PDB file of C-alpha atoms in Angstrom:
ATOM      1  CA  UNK A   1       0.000   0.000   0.000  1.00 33.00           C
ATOM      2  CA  UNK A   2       2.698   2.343   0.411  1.00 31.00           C
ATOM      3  CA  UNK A   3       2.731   2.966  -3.467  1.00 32.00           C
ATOM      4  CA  UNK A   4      -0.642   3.791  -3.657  1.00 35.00           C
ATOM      5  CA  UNK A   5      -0.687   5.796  -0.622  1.00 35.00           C
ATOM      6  CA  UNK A   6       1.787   8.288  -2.505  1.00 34.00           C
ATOM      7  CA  UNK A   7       5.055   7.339   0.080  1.00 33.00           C
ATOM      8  CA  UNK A   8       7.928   7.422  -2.325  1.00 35.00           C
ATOM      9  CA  UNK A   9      11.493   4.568  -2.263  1.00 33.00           C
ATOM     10  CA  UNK A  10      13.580   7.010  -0.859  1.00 37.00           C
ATOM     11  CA  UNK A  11      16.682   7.990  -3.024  1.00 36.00           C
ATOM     12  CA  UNK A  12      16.311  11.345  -4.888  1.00 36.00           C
ATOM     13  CA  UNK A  13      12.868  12.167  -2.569  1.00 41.00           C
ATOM     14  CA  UNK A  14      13.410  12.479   0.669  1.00 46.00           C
ATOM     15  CA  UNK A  15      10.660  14.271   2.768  1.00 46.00           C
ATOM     16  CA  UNK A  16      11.771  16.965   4.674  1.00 49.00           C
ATOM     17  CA  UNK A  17      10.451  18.913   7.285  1.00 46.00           C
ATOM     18  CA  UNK A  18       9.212  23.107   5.915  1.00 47.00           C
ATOM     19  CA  UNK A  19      11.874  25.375   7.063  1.00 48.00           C
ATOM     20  CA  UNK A  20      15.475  25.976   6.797  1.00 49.00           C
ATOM     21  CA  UNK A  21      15.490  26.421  10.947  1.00 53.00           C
ATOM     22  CA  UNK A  22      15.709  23.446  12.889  1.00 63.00           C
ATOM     23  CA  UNK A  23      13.200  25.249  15.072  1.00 71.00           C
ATOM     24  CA  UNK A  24      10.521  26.823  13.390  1.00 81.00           C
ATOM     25  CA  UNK A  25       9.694  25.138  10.656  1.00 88.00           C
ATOM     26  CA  UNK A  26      10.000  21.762  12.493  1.00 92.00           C
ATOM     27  CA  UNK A  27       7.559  22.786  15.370  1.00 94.00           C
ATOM     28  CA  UNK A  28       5.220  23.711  12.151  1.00 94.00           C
ATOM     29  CA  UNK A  29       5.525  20.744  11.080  1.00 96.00           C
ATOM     30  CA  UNK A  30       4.870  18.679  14.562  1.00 96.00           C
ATOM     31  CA  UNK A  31       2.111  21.062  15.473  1.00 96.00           C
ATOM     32  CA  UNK A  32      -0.294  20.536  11.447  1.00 96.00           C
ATOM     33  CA  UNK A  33       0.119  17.064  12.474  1.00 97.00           C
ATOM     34  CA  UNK A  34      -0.371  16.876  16.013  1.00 97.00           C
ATOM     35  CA  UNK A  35      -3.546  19.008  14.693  1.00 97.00           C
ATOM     36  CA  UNK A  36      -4.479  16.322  12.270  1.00 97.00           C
ATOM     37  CA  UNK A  37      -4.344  13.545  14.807  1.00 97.00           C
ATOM     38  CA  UNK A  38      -7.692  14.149  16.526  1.00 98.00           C
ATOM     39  CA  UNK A  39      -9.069  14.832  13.224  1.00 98.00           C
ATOM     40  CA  UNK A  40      -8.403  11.352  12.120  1.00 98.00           C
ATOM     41  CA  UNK A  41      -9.489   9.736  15.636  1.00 98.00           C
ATOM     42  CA  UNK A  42     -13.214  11.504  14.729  1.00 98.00           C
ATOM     43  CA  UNK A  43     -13.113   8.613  11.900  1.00 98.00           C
ATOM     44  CA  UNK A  44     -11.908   5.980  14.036  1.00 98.00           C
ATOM     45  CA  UNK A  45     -14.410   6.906  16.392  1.00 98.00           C
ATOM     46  CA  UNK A  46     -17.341   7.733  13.950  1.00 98.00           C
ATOM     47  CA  UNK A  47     -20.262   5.586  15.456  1.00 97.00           C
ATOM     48  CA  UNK A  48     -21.753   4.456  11.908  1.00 98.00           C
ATOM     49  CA  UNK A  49     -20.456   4.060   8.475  1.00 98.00           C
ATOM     50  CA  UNK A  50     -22.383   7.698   7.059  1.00 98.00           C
ATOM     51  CA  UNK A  51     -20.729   9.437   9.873  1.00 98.00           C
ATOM     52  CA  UNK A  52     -17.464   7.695   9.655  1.00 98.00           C
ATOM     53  CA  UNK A  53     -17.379   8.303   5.377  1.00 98.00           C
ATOM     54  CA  UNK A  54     -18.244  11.842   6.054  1.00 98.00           C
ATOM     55  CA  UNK A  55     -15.128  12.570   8.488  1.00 98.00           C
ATOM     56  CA  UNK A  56     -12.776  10.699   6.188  1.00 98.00           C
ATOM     57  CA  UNK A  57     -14.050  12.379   3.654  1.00 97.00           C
ATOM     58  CA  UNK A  58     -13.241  16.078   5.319  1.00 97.00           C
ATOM     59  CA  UNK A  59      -9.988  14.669   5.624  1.00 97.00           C
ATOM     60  CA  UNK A  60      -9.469  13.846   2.193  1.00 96.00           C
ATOM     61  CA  UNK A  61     -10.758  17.172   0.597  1.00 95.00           C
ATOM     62  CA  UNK A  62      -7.730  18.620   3.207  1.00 94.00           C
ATOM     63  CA  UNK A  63      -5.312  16.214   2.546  1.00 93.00           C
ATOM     64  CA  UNK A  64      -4.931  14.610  -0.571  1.00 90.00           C
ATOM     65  CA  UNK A  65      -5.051  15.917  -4.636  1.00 91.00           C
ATOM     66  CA  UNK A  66      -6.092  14.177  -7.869  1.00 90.00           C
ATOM     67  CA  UNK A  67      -4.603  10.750  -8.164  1.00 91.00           C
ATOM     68  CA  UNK A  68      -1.525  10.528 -10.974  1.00 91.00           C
ATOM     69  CA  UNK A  69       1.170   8.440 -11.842  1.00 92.00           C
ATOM     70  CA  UNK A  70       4.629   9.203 -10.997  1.00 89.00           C
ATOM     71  CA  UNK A  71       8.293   7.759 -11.757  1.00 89.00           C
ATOM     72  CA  UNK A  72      10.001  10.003  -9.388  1.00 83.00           C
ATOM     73  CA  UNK A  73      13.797   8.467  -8.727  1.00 80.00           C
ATOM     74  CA  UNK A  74      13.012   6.095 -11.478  1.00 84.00           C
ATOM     75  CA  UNK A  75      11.659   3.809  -8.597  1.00 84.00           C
ATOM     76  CA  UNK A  76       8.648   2.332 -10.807  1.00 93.00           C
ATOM     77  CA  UNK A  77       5.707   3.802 -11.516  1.00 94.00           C
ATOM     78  CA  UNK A  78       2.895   4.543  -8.706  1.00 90.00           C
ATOM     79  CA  UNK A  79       0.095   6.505  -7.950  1.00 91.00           C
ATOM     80  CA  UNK A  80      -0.038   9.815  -5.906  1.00 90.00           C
ATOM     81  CA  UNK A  81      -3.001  11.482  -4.298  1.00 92.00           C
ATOM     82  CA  UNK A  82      -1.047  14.241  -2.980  1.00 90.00           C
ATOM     83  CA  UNK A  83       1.347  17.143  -4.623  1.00 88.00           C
ATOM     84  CA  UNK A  84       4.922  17.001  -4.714  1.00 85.00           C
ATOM     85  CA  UNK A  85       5.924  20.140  -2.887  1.00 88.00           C
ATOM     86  CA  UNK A  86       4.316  18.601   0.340  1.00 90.00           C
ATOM     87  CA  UNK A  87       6.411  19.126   3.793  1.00 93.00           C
ATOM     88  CA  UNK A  88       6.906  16.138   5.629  1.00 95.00           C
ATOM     89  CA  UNK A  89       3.036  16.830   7.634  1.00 96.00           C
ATOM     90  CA  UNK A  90       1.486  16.966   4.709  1.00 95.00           C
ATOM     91  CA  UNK A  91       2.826  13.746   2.963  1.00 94.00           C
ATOM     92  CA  UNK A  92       1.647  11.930   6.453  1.00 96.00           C
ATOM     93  CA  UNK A  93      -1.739  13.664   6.292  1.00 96.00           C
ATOM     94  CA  UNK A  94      -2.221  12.119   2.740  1.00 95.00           C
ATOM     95  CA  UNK A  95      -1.075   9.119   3.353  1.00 95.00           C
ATOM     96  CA  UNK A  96      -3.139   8.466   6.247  1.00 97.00           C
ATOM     97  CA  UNK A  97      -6.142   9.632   5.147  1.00 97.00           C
ATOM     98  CA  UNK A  98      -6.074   7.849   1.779  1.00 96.00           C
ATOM     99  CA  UNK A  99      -4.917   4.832   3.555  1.00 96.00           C
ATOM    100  CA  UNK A 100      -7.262   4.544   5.851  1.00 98.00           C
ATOM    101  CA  UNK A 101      -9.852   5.087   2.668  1.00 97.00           C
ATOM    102  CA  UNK A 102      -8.180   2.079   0.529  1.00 96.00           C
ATOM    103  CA  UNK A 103      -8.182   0.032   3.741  1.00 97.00           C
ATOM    104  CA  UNK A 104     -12.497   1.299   4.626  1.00 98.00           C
ATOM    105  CA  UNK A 105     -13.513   0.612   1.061  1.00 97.00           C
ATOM    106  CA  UNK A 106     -11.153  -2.361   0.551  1.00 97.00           C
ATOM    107  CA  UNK A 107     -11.793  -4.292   3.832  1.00 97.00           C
ATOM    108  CA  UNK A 108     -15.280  -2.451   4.872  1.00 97.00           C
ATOM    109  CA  UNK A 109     -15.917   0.424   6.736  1.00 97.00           C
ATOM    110  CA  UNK A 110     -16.267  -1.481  10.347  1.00 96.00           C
ATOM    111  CA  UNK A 111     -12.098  -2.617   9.854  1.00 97.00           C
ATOM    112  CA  UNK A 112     -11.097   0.270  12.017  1.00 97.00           C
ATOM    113  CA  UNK A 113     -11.683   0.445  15.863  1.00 97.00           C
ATOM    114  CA  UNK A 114      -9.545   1.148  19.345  1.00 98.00           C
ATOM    115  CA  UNK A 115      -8.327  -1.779  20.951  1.00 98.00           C
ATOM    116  CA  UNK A 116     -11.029  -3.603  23.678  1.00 97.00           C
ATOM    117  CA  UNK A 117      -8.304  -3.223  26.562  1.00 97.00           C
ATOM    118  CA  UNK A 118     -10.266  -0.695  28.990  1.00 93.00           C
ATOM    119  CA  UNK A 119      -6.304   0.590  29.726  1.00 96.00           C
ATOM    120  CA  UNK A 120      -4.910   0.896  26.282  1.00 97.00           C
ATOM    121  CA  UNK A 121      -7.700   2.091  23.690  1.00 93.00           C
ATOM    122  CA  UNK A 122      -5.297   2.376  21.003  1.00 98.00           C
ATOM    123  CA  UNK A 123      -6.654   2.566  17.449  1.00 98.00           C
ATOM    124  CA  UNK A 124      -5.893  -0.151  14.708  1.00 97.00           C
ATOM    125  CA  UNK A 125      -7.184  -0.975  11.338  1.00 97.00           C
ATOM    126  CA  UNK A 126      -8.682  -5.019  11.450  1.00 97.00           C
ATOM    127  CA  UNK A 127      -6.836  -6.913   8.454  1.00 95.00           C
ATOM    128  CA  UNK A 128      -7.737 -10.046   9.749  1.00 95.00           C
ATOM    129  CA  UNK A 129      -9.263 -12.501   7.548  1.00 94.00           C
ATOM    130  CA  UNK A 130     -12.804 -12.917   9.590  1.00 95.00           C
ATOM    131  CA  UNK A 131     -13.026  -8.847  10.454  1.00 95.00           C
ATOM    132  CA  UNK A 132     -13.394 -10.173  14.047  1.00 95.00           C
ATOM    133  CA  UNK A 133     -10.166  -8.269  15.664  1.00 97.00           C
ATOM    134  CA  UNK A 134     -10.519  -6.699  18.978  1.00 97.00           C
ATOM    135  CA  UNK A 135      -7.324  -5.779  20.131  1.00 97.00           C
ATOM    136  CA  UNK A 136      -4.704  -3.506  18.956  1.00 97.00           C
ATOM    137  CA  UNK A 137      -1.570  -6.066  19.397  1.00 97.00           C
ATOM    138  CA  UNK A 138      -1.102  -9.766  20.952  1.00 97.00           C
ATOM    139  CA  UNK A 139      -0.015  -8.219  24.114  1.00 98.00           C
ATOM    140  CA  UNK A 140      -3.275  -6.535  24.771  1.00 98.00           C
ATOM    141  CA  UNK A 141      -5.248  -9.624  23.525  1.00 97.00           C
ATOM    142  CA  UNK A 142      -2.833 -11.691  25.983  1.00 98.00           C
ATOM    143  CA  UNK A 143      -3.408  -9.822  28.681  1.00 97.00           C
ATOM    144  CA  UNK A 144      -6.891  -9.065  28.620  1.00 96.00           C
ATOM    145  CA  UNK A 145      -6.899 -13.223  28.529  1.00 96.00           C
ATOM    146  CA  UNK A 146      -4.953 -13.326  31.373  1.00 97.00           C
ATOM    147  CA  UNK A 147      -7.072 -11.223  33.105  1.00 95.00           C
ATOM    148  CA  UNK A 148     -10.605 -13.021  32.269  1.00 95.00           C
ATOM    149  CA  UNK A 149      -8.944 -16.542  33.534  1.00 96.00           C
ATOM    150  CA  UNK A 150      -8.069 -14.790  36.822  1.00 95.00           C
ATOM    151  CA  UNK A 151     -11.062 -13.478  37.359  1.00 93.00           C
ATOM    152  CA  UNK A 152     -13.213 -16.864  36.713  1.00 94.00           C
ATOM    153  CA  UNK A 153     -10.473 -18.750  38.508  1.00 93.00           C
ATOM    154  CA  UNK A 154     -10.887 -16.044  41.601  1.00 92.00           C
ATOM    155  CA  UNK A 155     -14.722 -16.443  41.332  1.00 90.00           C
ATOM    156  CA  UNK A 156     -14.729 -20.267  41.616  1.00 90.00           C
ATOM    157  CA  UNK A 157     -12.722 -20.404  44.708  1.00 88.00           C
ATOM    158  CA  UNK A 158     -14.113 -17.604  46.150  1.00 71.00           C
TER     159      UNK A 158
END
């Protein structure tokens, strides 16, 4: 997916950070995508599929461009929804949001939740095969396990 989410090989392209300062520019950069962060969890978060197509879709009118092909670094040619000139926040604000819109309309718009563990609540997009994931990583799933068979084993002998 990283092709199609416009993330180029490297080489001749790296993405840099607005600004000749190390200061300035860089804290413009953290702060448009510390910004965009709750932005996205509103889609994550979206309670039904309308709601959750019309925050992604806000999203994508901000963040992303027409779609075209591109042989930048002659790395093979790939598709770009965003425009070249983009600072390093706005190459992760397109890539996320059309992303997480390949992964919605590839997988179904119910493949992206926060992780079950009451502690954690971590968001994750659900590539498993069933679209039955409830947990961010093993470790949650593990201990959230570990948890339940305490708690029935505590209950019988109690």
């Amino acid at each position: 997916m990283q092709h199609a989410a416009g993330h180029g090989r490297g080489g001749e392209e790296g993405h840099r950070l607005h600004g000749d300062d190390q200061g300035g520019g860089q804290r413009a950069e953290l702060a448009e995508l510390l910004a965009f962060i709750p932005r996205w969890l509103a889609v994550v978060d979206a309670e039904t599929p309308r709601q959750r197509a019309a925050e992604l879709n806000e999203l994508l009118t901000m963040s992303s461009s027409h779609p075209r092909l591109t042989d930048h670094a002659d790395g093979g040619w790939h598709i770009h929804y965003r425009d070249d000139d983009l600072g390093l926040a706005g190459v992760v604000r397109a890539v996320v949001s059309v992303g997480t819109a390949l992964h919605l309309t590839g997988r179904g718009m119910d493949r992206l939740s926060r992780c079950a563990l009451a502690e954690c609540g971590r968001a994750y997009g659900d590539f498993t095969r069933a679209g039955r994931q409830r947990y961010c990583s093993h470790a949650c799933a593990n201990r959230d396990a570990v948890r339940r068979f305490r708690a029935r084993r505590a209950e019988r002998s109690g």
